[in-house]
Coordinates of C-alpha atoms in Angstrom, one line a residue:
M1 CA -31.7 -11.2 11.7
F2 CA -30.6 -14.5 9.6
R3 CA -31.3 -17.7 12.2
S4 CA -28.5 -20.3 12.6
R5 CA -27.9 -22.8 10.3
G6 CA -24.3 -24.5 10.1
H7 CA -24.8 -25.4 6.3
F8 CA -25.3 -21.8 5.7
R9 CA -22.8 -21.4 8.0
H10 CA -20.5 -23.2 5.6
S11 CA -21.1 -21.3 2.7
A12 CA -20.6 -17.9 4.3
G13 CA -17.3 -19.1 5.3
T14 CA -16.3 -19.6 2.0
A15 CA -17.2 -16.3 1.1
S16 CA -15.4 -14.4 3.7
E17 CA -12.4 -15.8 2.4
S18 CA -12.3 -14.0 -0.4
S19 CA -14.0 -10.5 0.7
S20 CA -11.0 -9.2 1.3
S21 CA -9.7 -8.9 -2.1
T22 CA -12.8 -9.1 -3.9
S23 CA -14.6 -6.7 -1.5
P24 CA -14.0 -3.1 -2.7
E25 CA -12.5 0.0 -0.4
R26 CA -15.3 1.8 0.7
V27 CA -15.0 5.6 0.0
A28 CA -15.0 7.3 3.4
D29 CA -13.3 9.7 5.7
D30 CA -9.8 7.0 5.8
D31 CA -8.0 10.0 6.0
T32 CA -9.3 11.1 9.5
D33 CA -8.8 9.8 12.9
F34 CA -11.5 7.3 12.3
F35 CA -10.6 4.7 10.4
M36 CA -12.9 2.5 7.9
Q37 CA -13.7 -0.5 5.6
V38 CA -19.5 -20.6 -4.3
N39 CA -22.3 -22.1 -5.0
D40 CA -24.8 -19.7 -5.6
S41 CA -28.4 -19.9 -5.8
Q42 CA -28.9 -17.3 -8.8
S43 CA -32.5 -16.5 -7.0
S44 CA -34.6 -15.5 -3.9
V45 CA -35.0 -18.5 -3.1
G46 CA -32.8 -20.5 -0.3
V47 CA -30.3 -22.2 -1.6
G48 CA -30.7 -24.9 0.7
N49 CA -34.1 -25.6 -1.2
L50 CA -33.2 -25.2 -3.9
R51 CA -30.2 -28.2 -3.8
D52 CA -32.8 -30.5 -2.5
L53 CA -35.1 -30.2 -6.1
Q54 CA -34.3 -31.5 -9.4
V55 CA -34.6 -27.7 -11.2
D56 CA -34.6 -27.6 -15.0
T57 CA -31.7 -25.7 -16.2
R58 CA -33.9 -23.9 -19.2
Q59 CA -36.0 -21.8 -16.1
S60 CA -32.3 -19.9 -15.4
V61 CA -33.0 -18.2 -18.6
A62 CA -36.6 -16.7 -16.9
L63 CA -34.7 -15.2 -13.7
P64 CA -34.6 -11.4 -14.1
P65 CA -31.5 -9.6 -15.1
I66 CA -30.2 -8.5 -11.7
S67 CA -30.1 -12.5 -10.5
R68 CA -27.9 -13.3 -12.7
L69 CA -25.1 -10.5 -11.9
P70 CA -21.6 -12.1 -10.5
S71 CA -20.5 -11.6 -7.1
E72 CA -17.9 -9.1 -8.3
L73 CA -20.5 -6.3 -9.7
L74 CA -22.6 -7.0 -6.8
I75 CA -20.1 -6.0 -4.3
A76 CA -19.4 -3.3 -6.2
I77 CA -22.9 -2.1 -5.8
F78 CA -23.1 -2.6 -2.4
A79 CA -20.3 -0.8 -2.1
K80 CA -21.9 2.4 -2.9
L81 CA -24.4 2.2 -0.5
S82 CA -23.2 4.8 2.4
S83 CA -26.5 3.7 5.2
P84 CA -26.1 1.1 7.5
T85 CA -29.6 0.6 7.2
D86 CA -30.2 0.2 3.5
M87 CA -26.9 -2.6 3.7
L88 CA -28.9 -4.7 6.3
N89 CA -32.5 -4.5 3.8
C90 CA -30.0 -5.4 0.9
M91 CA -28.8 -8.6 3.4
R92 CA -32.2 -9.7 4.3
V93 CA -33.1 -9.6 -0.1
C94 CA -31.8 -13.3 0.1
Q95 CA -29.1 -15.2 1.1
R96 CA -26.7 -14.6 -1.9
W97 CA -27.0 -10.4 -1.7
A98 CA -26.5 -11.5 2.4
T99 CA -23.1 -13.2 1.5
N100 CA -22.0 -10.4 -0.9
C101 CA -23.1 -7.4 1.4
V102 CA -21.8 -8.8 4.8
A103 CA -18.2 -7.5 4.4
I104 CA -19.2 -4.4 3.2
L105 CA -21.5 -3.7 6.4
W106 CA -19.1 -5.1 8.7
H107 CA -15.5 -3.7 7.4
R108 CA -16.0 -1.4 10.2
P109 CA -18.6 -1.6 13.2
S110 CA -20.2 1.6 14.4
C111 CA -18.8 1.9 18.0
N112 CA -19.3 5.5 19.0
T113 CA -21.9 4.5 21.8
W114 CA -21.9 2.1 24.3
E115 CA -25.3 0.0 23.1
N116 CA -23.4 0.1 19.7
L117 CA -20.8 -1.6 21.3
E118 CA -22.6 -3.9 23.1
K119 CA -24.1 -5.2 20.1
V120 CA -20.7 -5.2 18.2
A121 CA -19.1 -7.6 20.7
G122 CA -22.1 -9.7 21.1
A123 CA -22.7 -10.6 17.8
I124 CA -18.7 -11.1 17.4
S125 CA -18.6 -13.3 20.6
N126 CA -21.8 -15.3 19.9
P127 CA -21.1 -19.1 18.5
N128 CA -24.4 -19.4 16.7
S129 CA -24.5 -16.1 14.6
Y130 CA -25.2 -16.2 11.3
F131 CA -21.8 -14.9 9.4
P132 CA -18.3 -15.0 11.5
Y133 CA -18.5 -11.6 11.4
Y134 CA -15.3 -11.6 13.7
E135 CA -13.2 -12.3 10.0
F136 CA -14.9 -9.3 8.3
V137 CA -13.8 -6.3 10.8
K138 CA -10.7 -4.8 9.2
R139 CA -11.3 -1.1 11.4
L140 CA -12.1 -0.8 14.9
N141 CA -12.2 2.6 16.6
L142 CA -12.7 2.9 20.3
A143 CA -11.9 6.3 20.1
T144 CA -15.3 8.0 21.1
L145 CA -15.5 5.8 24.3
S146 CA -11.9 6.0 25.5
T147 CA -13.0 6.4 28.9
M148 CA -15.3 3.7 29.6
V149 CA -13.0 1.3 27.9
N150 CA -11.0 -1.1 29.7
D151 CA -9.2 -4.6 29.2
G152 CA -12.4 -6.3 29.7
T153 CA -14.2 -4.6 26.7
I154 CA -12.1 -5.3 24.4
I155 CA -11.9 -9.3 25.4
S156 CA -14.7 -9.8 22.9
F157 CA -12.5 -8.7 19.8
A158 CA -9.6 -10.4 20.7
Q159 CA -11.2 -12.7 17.5
C160 CA -10.6 -10.3 14.9
K161 CA -7.9 -11.3 13.6
R162 CA -7.9 -9.5 9.8
I163 CA -8.1 -6.0 11.6
E164 CA -5.8 -3.4 9.1
R165 CA -6.6 -0.1 11.7
L166 CA -6.9 0.0 15.3
T167 CA -7.5 3.0 17.2
L168 CA -7.1 3.2 20.8
T169 CA -6.7 7.1 21.2
N170 CA -7.2 8.5 24.9
C171 CA -8.3 4.9 26.3
S172 CA -6.2 5.7 29.2
T173 CA -7.5 2.3 31.4
L174 CA -6.2 0.0 29.1
T175 CA -2.6 -2.4 30.1
D176 CA -0.6 -4.5 28.6
T177 CA -2.7 -7.5 29.0
G178 CA -5.9 -6.3 27.0
V179 CA -3.8 -4.3 24.3
S180 CA -1.4 -7.7 24.0
D181 CA -4.6 -9.8 23.5
L182 CA -5.8 -7.2 20.8
V183 CA -3.0 -7.4 19.0
D184 CA -1.6 -10.8 18.7
G185 CA -2.0 -13.3 15.5
N186 CA -3.2 -9.9 13.9
S187 CA -0.6 -10.1 10.8
H188 CA -3.0 -7.3 8.9
L189 CA -2.6 -4.2 10.9
Q190 CA -1.1 -1.5 8.8
A191 CA -1.9 1.4 11.7
L192 CA -2.3 1.4 15.1
D193 CA -2.7 4.6 17.3
M194 CA -2.3 3.7 21.3
S195 CA -1.8 7.7 22.3
E196 CA -2.0 8.5 25.7
L197 CA -1.9 4.8 27.0
K198 CA 0.7 6.0 29.7
S199 CA 0.5 2.4 31.6
L200 CA 1.9 0.5 28.1
T201 CA 5.4 -0.8 28.3
D202 CA 7.4 -2.5 26.2
H203 CA 5.7 -5.9 26.4
T204 CA 3.0 -4.6 23.8
I205 CA 5.8 -3.1 21.6
F206 CA 7.2 -6.2 21.7
I207 CA 4.0 -8.1 20.9
V208 CA 3.7 -5.5 18.0
A209 CA 6.7 -6.2 16.4
R210 CA 6.1 -10.6 16.9
N211 CA 3.1 -9.9 14.8
C212 CA 2.6 -7.1 12.7
L213 CA 5.1 -7.4 10.2
R214 CA 2.5 -5.1 7.8
L215 CA 2.7 -2.0 9.8
Q216 CA 2.5 0.8 8.7
G217 CA 1.4 4.2 11.0
L218 CA 2.2 4.1 14.5
N219 CA 1.2 6.4 17.2
I220 CA 2.5 6.1 20.4
T221 CA 1.9 9.6 21.9
S222 CA 3.0 9.7 25.3
C223 CA 3.8 6.1 26.0
V224 CA 6.4 7.3 28.4
K225 CA 7.3 3.7 29.7
V226 CA 8.3 2.6 26.2
T227 CA 12.3 2.3 25.6
D228 CA 14.7 2.2 23.0
D229 CA 15.0 -1.6 23.8
A230 CA 11.3 -2.5 22.1
L231 CA 11.3 0.3 19.4
V232 CA 14.4 -1.0 18.1
T233 CA 12.8 -4.4 18.2
L234 CA 9.8 -2.9 16.2
A235 CA 11.9 -1.0 13.7
E236 CA 14.0 -4.4 12.4
S237 CA 10.6 -6.2 12.2
C238 CA 7.9 -3.5 11.1
R239 CA 10.1 -2.3 7.7
Q240 CA 7.5 -1.6 6.1
L241 CA 6.6 1.8 8.6
K242 CA 6.1 5.0 7.0
R243 CA 4.4 7.3 10.0
L244 CA 5.5 6.7 13.0
K245 CA 4.7 9.1 15.8
L246 CA 6.8 9.2 19.2
N247 CA 5.6 12.2 20.7
G248 CA 6.4 12.6 24.3
V249 CA 8.3 9.2 24.6
V250 CA 10.8 10.8 26.4
Q251 CA 13.0 7.7 27.1
V252 CA 13.8 7.2 23.2
T253 CA 17.8 7.9 22.4
D254 CA 19.2 8.0 19.2
R255 CA 19.9 4.4 19.2
S256 CA 16.2 4.1 18.7
I257 CA 16.3 6.4 16.0
Q258 CA 18.9 4.8 13.9
A259 CA 17.1 1.9 13.8
F260 CA 14.5 3.7 12.1
V261 CA 16.5 4.9 10.0
D262 CA 18.4 1.7 8.9
N263 CA 15.5 -0.2 8.5
C264 CA 12.4 2.1 7.6
P265 CA 13.5 4.0 4.2
S266 CA 10.1 4.0 3.1
M267 CA 9.7 6.4 6.0
L268 CA 7.1 9.9 5.4
E269 CA 6.1 11.1 8.4
I270 CA 8.4 11.0 11.9
D271 CA 7.3 13.2 15.2
L272 CA 9.8 13.4 18.1
Q273 CA 8.4 16.3 19.8
G274 CA 9.8 16.4 23.3
C275 CA 12.5 13.5 22.9
R276 CA 14.9 15.3 24.5
L277 CA 17.8 12.7 24.7
I278 CA 18.3 12.6 21.0
T279 CA 20.9 14.3 19.6
N280 CA 22.4 16.8 16.3
S281 CA 24.1 13.6 14.8
V282 CA 20.9 11.3 14.7
V283 CA 18.7 14.7 13.0
T284 CA 21.5 15.1 10.2
T285 CA 21.3 11.0 9.8
L286 CA 17.6 11.1 9.4
L287 CA 17.4 14.3 7.3
S288 CA 20.4 12.5 5.2
T289 CA 19.1 9.1 4.6
L290 CA 15.0 9.1 5.0
R291 CA 14.9 10.8 1.3
Y292 CA 11.2 10.4 1.2
L293 CA 10.2 12.4 4.6
R294 CA 7.3 14.7 3.9
E295 CA 7.1 15.9 8.0
L296 CA 9.3 16.1 10.6
R297 CA 8.5 17.9 13.5
L298 CA 11.7 18.1 16.3
A299 CA 9.3 20.7 18.9
H300 CA 11.3 21.0 22.0
C301 CA 14.1 18.4 21.4
D302 CA 17.5 19.9 22.4
I303 CA 19.1 20.2 19.2
T304 CA 21.1 23.1 17.8
D305 CA 22.5 24.5 14.5
Q306 CA 24.8 21.5 14.0
A307 CA 22.5 18.9 13.1
F308 CA 21.8 21.1 9.4
L309 CA 24.9 22.8 9.1
H310 CA 26.3 19.4 8.7
L311 CA 23.7 18.1 6.0
P312 CA 25.4 17.4 2.8
E313 CA 26.1 19.9 0.2
R314 CA 24.1 20.3 -3.0
I315 CA 21.7 17.6 -2.2
T316 CA 18.0 18.7 -2.1
F317 CA 15.1 17.3 0.6
D318 CA 12.9 17.6 -2.4
S319 CA 10.0 15.7 -0.3
L320 CA 9.5 17.1 3.0
R321 CA 6.9 19.7 3.2
I322 CA 6.5 19.9 7.2
L323 CA 9.3 20.9 9.4
D324 CA 8.5 22.0 13.4
L325 CA 11.2 23.3 15.2
T326 CA 9.0 24.6 17.7
A327 CA 11.7 25.8 21.3
C328 CA 14.8 24.9 19.7
E329 CA 16.1 27.7 21.2
N330 CA 19.4 27.1 19.9
V331 CA 18.6 26.7 16.3
R332 CA 20.0 30.4 14.9
D333 CA 19.9 32.0 11.9
D334 CA 22.5 29.6 10.3
A335 CA 20.8 26.4 10.4
V336 CA 17.7 28.3 8.8
E337 CA 19.6 29.7 5.3
K338 CA 21.0 25.7 5.7
I339 CA 17.3 24.6 5.8
I340 CA 16.3 26.8 3.4
S341 CA 19.2 25.6 0.8
S342 CA 18.0 22.0 1.2
T343 CA 14.3 22.1 1.1
P344 CA 13.3 24.2 -1.9
R345 CA 9.4 22.8 -1.6
L346 CA 8.8 23.1 1.9
R347 CA 5.0 24.5 2.7
N348 CA 4.9 24.9 6.4
L349 CA 7.9 26.2 9.1
V350 CA 7.1 26.2 12.3
L351 CA 10.3 28.0 14.4
S352 CA 8.1 29.7 17.0
K353 CA 10.1 30.3 20.0
C354 CA 13.5 30.2 18.4
R355 CA 14.5 33.3 20.1
F356 CA 17.6 33.8 19.0
I357 CA 17.1 34.1 14.8
T358 CA 16.7 37.8 12.9
D359 CA 15.9 38.9 10.2
R360 CA 18.5 37.3 8.2
A361 CA 16.4 33.9 8.6
V362 CA 13.0 35.9 7.5
Q363 CA 15.2 36.5 4.4
A364 CA 16.3 33.3 3.6
I365 CA 12.5 31.8 3.6
C366 CA 11.9 35.0 1.4
K367 CA 13.6 31.9 -0.8
L368 CA 10.7 29.3 -1.0
G369 CA 8.7 31.8 -2.8
R370 CA 5.3 31.0 -3.5
N371 CA 5.7 27.3 -2.3
I372 CA 5.5 28.4 1.7
H373 CA 2.1 29.0 2.6
Y374 CA 2.5 28.4 6.9
V375 CA 5.1 30.3 8.5
H376 CA 5.2 30.4 12.0
L377 CA 7.6 32.8 14.0
G378 CA 5.7 33.9 17.4
H379 CA 7.6 34.8 20.2
C380 CA 10.8 35.3 17.5
S381 CA 11.0 39.4 19.3
N382 CA 14.3 40.0 16.7
I383 CA 12.0 40.1 13.6
T384 CA 11.4 43.8 12.2
D385 CA 9.2 45.1 9.9
S386 CA 11.9 44.8 7.4
A387 CA 12.1 41.3 7.1
V388 CA 8.3 40.9 7.0
T389 CA 7.7 43.6 4.0
Q390 CA 10.3 41.2 2.3
L391 CA 8.5 38.4 3.1
V392 CA 4.7 39.3 2.2
K393 CA 6.7 40.8 -1.3
S394 CA 8.5 37.1 -2.0
C395 CA 5.7 34.9 -0.5
N396 CA 2.8 36.2 -1.7
R397 CA 0.8 32.9 -1.1
I398 CA 0.6 32.7 2.3
R399 CA -2.5 31.7 4.2
Y400 CA -1.2 31.6 8.3
I401 CA 1.2 33.7 9.8
D402 CA 1.8 33.6 13.3
L403 CA 3.7 36.2 14.9
A404 CA 2.7 36.4 18.9
C405 CA 5.2 38.5 20.5
C406 CA 7.3 39.8 17.9
N407 CA 7.1 43.4 19.5
R408 CA 9.5 45.2 17.1
L409 CA 6.8 44.9 14.2
T410 CA 4.7 48.3 13.8
D411 CA 1.1 49.1 11.2
A412 CA 3.6 48.8 8.5
S413 CA 4.2 45.0 8.8
V414 CA 0.7 44.4 9.0
Q415 CA -0.5 46.8 6.4
Q416 CA 1.8 44.9 4.5
L417 CA 0.4 40.9 5.2
A418 CA -3.2 42.7 4.8
T419 CA -2.1 42.6 0.7
L420 CA -1.6 38.9 0.7
P421 CA -4.4 37.3 -1.4
K422 CA -4.7 34.1 0.4
L423 CA -3.9 35.4 4.0
R424 CA -6.7 33.3 6.3
R425 CA -5.4 33.6 9.5
I426 CA -2.8 36.0 11.3
G427 CA -1.3 35.7 14.9
L428 CA -0.7 39.3 16.3
V429 CA -0.9 38.7 20.1
K430 CA 1.0 41.2 22.7
C431 CA 2.4 42.9 19.5
Q432 CA 1.8 45.9 21.7
A433 CA 3.2 48.7 19.0
I434 CA 0.2 47.9 16.6
T435 CA -2.6 50.6 16.5
D436 CA -5.8 50.6 14.4
R437 CA -4.4 51.5 11.6
S438 CA -3.0 47.7 11.3
I439 CA -7.0 46.4 11.9
L440 CA -8.8 49.2 9.2
A441 CA -5.7 47.4 6.7
L442 CA -6.9 44.0 7.5
A443 CA -10.7 45.0 7.3
K444 CA -10.4 47.5 4.3
P445 CA -12.0 46.1 0.6
R446 CA -9.0 44.5 -1.0
I447 CA -8.7 45.6 -4.7
P448 CA -8.6 42.7 -6.8
Q449 CA -6.2 42.0 -9.7
H450 CA -8.0 42.6 -12.3
P451 CA -7.0 42.0 -16.1
L452 CA -7.7 44.7 -17.5
G453 CA -6.1 44.4 -21.6
I454 CA -7.2 41.3 -21.5
H455 CA -10.7 42.4 -20.6
Q456 CA -11.0 44.9 -23.7
L457 CA -9.5 42.1 -25.8
L458 CA -12.3 40.1 -25.1
N459 CA -14.5 43.0 -25.5
H460 CA -13.8 44.5 -28.6
C461 CA -12.8 41.0 -30.1
P462 CA -16.2 39.4 -30.5
R463 CA -15.5 37.1 -33.0
L464 CA -11.8 35.4 -30.8
T465 CA -12.0 31.7 -30.1
H466 CA -8.5 30.6 -28.8
L467 CA -6.7 32.7 -26.2
S468 CA -3.1 31.8 -24.6
L469 CA -2.4 32.4 -21.7
T470 CA 0.1 30.0 -20.3
G471 CA 3.2 31.6 -17.8
V472 CA 1.0 34.4 -17.2
H473 CA 0.7 34.4 -13.6
A474 CA -2.0 36.9 -13.5
F475 CA -4.8 34.7 -15.0
L476 CA -3.8 31.4 -13.0
R477 CA -6.3 31.7 -10.5
E478 CA -8.6 29.1 -9.6
E479 CA -11.5 31.2 -10.8
L480 CA -10.3 32.3 -14.5
T481 CA -8.5 28.9 -14.7
A482 CA -12.1 27.3 -14.6
F483 CA -12.5 28.4 -18.0
C484 CA -9.5 26.6 -19.3
R485 CA -9.3 23.3 -21.8
E486 CA -7.3 20.7 -20.2
A487 CA -4.0 20.3 -20.8
P488 CA -2.7 17.5 -23.1
P489 CA -2.0 14.1 -20.9
E490 CA 2.2 14.3 -22.1
F491 CA 2.6 17.3 -20.7
T492 CA 5.1 17.0 -17.0
P493 CA 3.6 18.6 -13.5
Q494 CA 5.2 21.5 -14.1
Q495 CA 4.1 22.1 -17.5
R496 CA 0.3 21.5 -16.2
E497 CA 0.8 24.0 -13.0
V498 CA 1.1 27.0 -15.8
F499 CA -0.8 25.8 -18.5
C500 CA -3.5 28.2 -19.0
V501 CA -5.1 28.4 -22.6
F502 CA -8.6 29.6 -23.9
S503 CA -10.7 27.9 -26.8
G504 CA -14.3 27.2 -28.3
G505 CA -17.0 28.1 -25.7
G506 CA -14.6 28.9 -23.0
V507 CA -13.2 32.1 -24.8
S508 CA -17.1 33.1 -24.3
R509 CA -17.6 32.3 -21.1
L510 CA -14.5 33.8 -20.0
R511 CA -15.5 36.9 -21.4
D512 CA -18.8 36.9 -19.6
F513 CA -17.4 36.2 -15.7
L514 CA -14.9 38.9 -16.6
N515 CA -17.9 41.5 -17.2
Q516 CA -19.9 40.3 -14.3
A517 CA -17.1 40.3 -12.3
A518 CA -15.9 43.8 -12.9
M519 CA -19.9 45.6 -12.7
A520 CA -19.9 43.1 -9.0
Y521 CA -16.8 45.0 -8.1
H522 CA -17.6 48.3 -8.8
R523 CA -20.4 48.2 -7.2
D524 CA -19.6 46.1 -3.9
F525 CA -17.0 48.8 -3.5
E526 CA -19.2 51.7 -3.9
E527 CA -21.0 49.9 -1.1
G528 CA -18.4 49.8 1.2
T529 CA -18.8 45.9 1.3
M530 CA -15.5 43.8 2.1
F531 CA -14.5 42.1 -0.7
D532 CA -14.4 38.1 0.2
D533 CA -11.6 35.9 -1.6
A534 CA -12.6 32.7 -2.4
D535 CA -12.6 29.6 -0.1
E536 CA -10.0 27.1 -1.3
I537 CA -9.7 23.9 -0.4
D538 CA -6.2 22.9 1.1
E539 CA -4.7 19.3 2.5
D540 CA -2.8 20.5 5.6
E541 CA -5.6 23.7 6.6
G542 CA -6.6 20.9 9.6
Q543 CA -2.8 20.3 11.0
V544 CA -1.8 23.9 10.6
T545 CA -4.8 25.5 12.8
G546 CA -4.5 22.9 15.6
L547 CA -0.6 23.8 15.4
M548 CA -1.0 27.7 15.3
N549 CA -3.4 27.2 18.1
A550 CA -0.1 25.6 20.1
T551 CA 2.3 27.9 19.0
G552 CA 0.8 31.7 19.9
L553 CA -2.6 32.8 18.5
N554 CA -4.1 32.1 22.2
D555 CA -0.7 32.1 24.1
D556 CA -1.0 34.2 27.2
D557 CA 2.0 32.2 29.2
D558 CA 5.4 32.8 27.3
E559 CA 6.7 30.2 29.2
T560 CA 4.3 27.2 28.6
P561 CA 4.8 24.7 26.4
E562 CA 2.5 23.9 23.7
G563 CA 2.6 20.6 22.1
T564 CA -0.5 19.7 20.1
T565 CA 0.2 18.2 17.0
A566 CA -2.2 16.5 14.1
P567 CA -3.0 12.9 14.8
I568 CA -1.5 9.7 12.4
Q569 CA -2.9 10.2 9.0
G570 CA -3.0 6.3 7.8

C-alpha cells in the first residue's frame, strides 16, 4: 500500500470531497440486507516529482490516450470492476488512478470476518493512512459478526460520518453508548437497521432524530424499550421516511403511528406486527392518508372489522400490494370484502389464523383476478371446496397458496389447484381429508394450452410476415412473447401489457418454436415425464417464502405465534 506523505494526503483530501458526487453507484446487491458502495500528473510518474520539474508542455501529446482520460471516465471504468483485488491493483498503477479508485473500493468495506473487520478498523483509525478512508465508507454491515460485535468494536467507525446505510442486525451486545456514537453526526444516513438490539432505549432514537434528517428506512424490530416519546420526535424530524419496521416494539401506541402518518407522506412500507396497543382508528387513518403505501403488516394486532369498514367510500388504494393480517381473529368476511373493493391491485394477502372468515371472504378475493399471486388462508377452517374451486377459476396466476389446517377441504380442492399453471408452492398441513388422489393430481403431467389454431395457420401460410394477437391472453406467455416486436414507445403500461405483434423474422421464429414445442410435448407425454413450467423470476418470492414458513407450511402447533417477516429493503 502507499506510504504516508503529507503532500499526497492533501491532494487525496481534495478528491474525497468530490467522490460522493462523481462516483457512480456500484451495481451490486443493494436490494438485499447487505448494503453497498485536482491537480493531475497526466502520467504514471508521481505528482510531487512532476511539480519539481520544468516539463515541456509539448510532451503531453506523446502521452498514451488512457492518461488523458478525464476523471469522470476513469471512475466509470473502475466502477465496472467486480473484484476488490482488481481495484487494488489499479490503485497501485499511479497516484491519479489511486485517487479515482479508492472511493469505489472503500464504498462498502467487507466486514464478513473478524480479520477483515480488524483491518478495516485499523486503516480507518490510523492517522498516517495515505487516504482518509473514513470519508469513503458509505455502507457498513456488521450483521455477519453479530455475536462478536460490541461497543468497543465499533468505536473506530465513529469517525465515518458519511455512512448512508448502516446494518447492525442481531448485534445484541450493542448498547446506546456504541450505537449513539456511531450515528451522532452522520447526517447522510438513509437506512438504519437496528433490529434485535433489545437494550436500545429512547436515547438512541433521539440521537437518530437529531442527526439523520435524510433517513428513509428504519428497522427497530424487537427494540422493546423504545417508546412513543422518541418515535414522535423521530417522525417530526425524519420526514423522508419510506420504510418503517416496528415489529415487536410493544410500547407503540396510536400516538406515534399518527405522528408518522402526519409527517411522513411518502411512506411505502410499515410493519406493526405485534403492536397490540394500536387501535382500529389509527389503522383507518393510516390507510386513508398514506396514498403511496405498498406494504402494510398488522400481524397479531388487536384490530377488528371496524379498522377497514370505515375506510372512505369510492376511494381505491392502487399502490397497496401486500397486506398481512395474520392472527387478527376479529377480522371477518365484511372486512375482507371492504379490503378487496378498496385495493384492486393487491398481490399478497395474508389471512392466516383469521379463523372466522368463510367462503364469502374467498369469493371476495376472487375479484382480484390475475392480480393476486399469494394467498395465505392457513387455519381458516370454515373454507370449503366450493370457495377454493371458484378461487382457482378466477385467479389463475396464483403462485403460492397456504391452506394449512383447512379441515373441510377434500381432494376436489387439490385437483383444482393442480390446474394452476404458475403454482409453485402449496401448503396442506393437517388437511386430513385429502388422499392419494390429490397427490396424483399434483404429480401428473399438465397438458399445456397449445395454440393449435394459430399453429396450423402458421404452418399452412408459409409466406405470412405479420401476425397481430394483441389482447389474446393465450399468447401473452413469456415463451411466446419473446418473439414479439417491441411495443411503440407512446403506448401506456396497460397497452404494453397486452401488446402482442409478430412480424418479419418473429413470425418464422414463432412457427419454429411451436413446431418444436408440439414435438417435445407429444414425446414427453408418451414417455410419461412431468411437464415442468418455466421458472419465473418474481420480486416477492423471497418475502413470501419466509412468510409462508411462518404461517402454516411447517406448523405443528396451532397455538404457536408466527413472526418472521422480511427485513427492511433500502
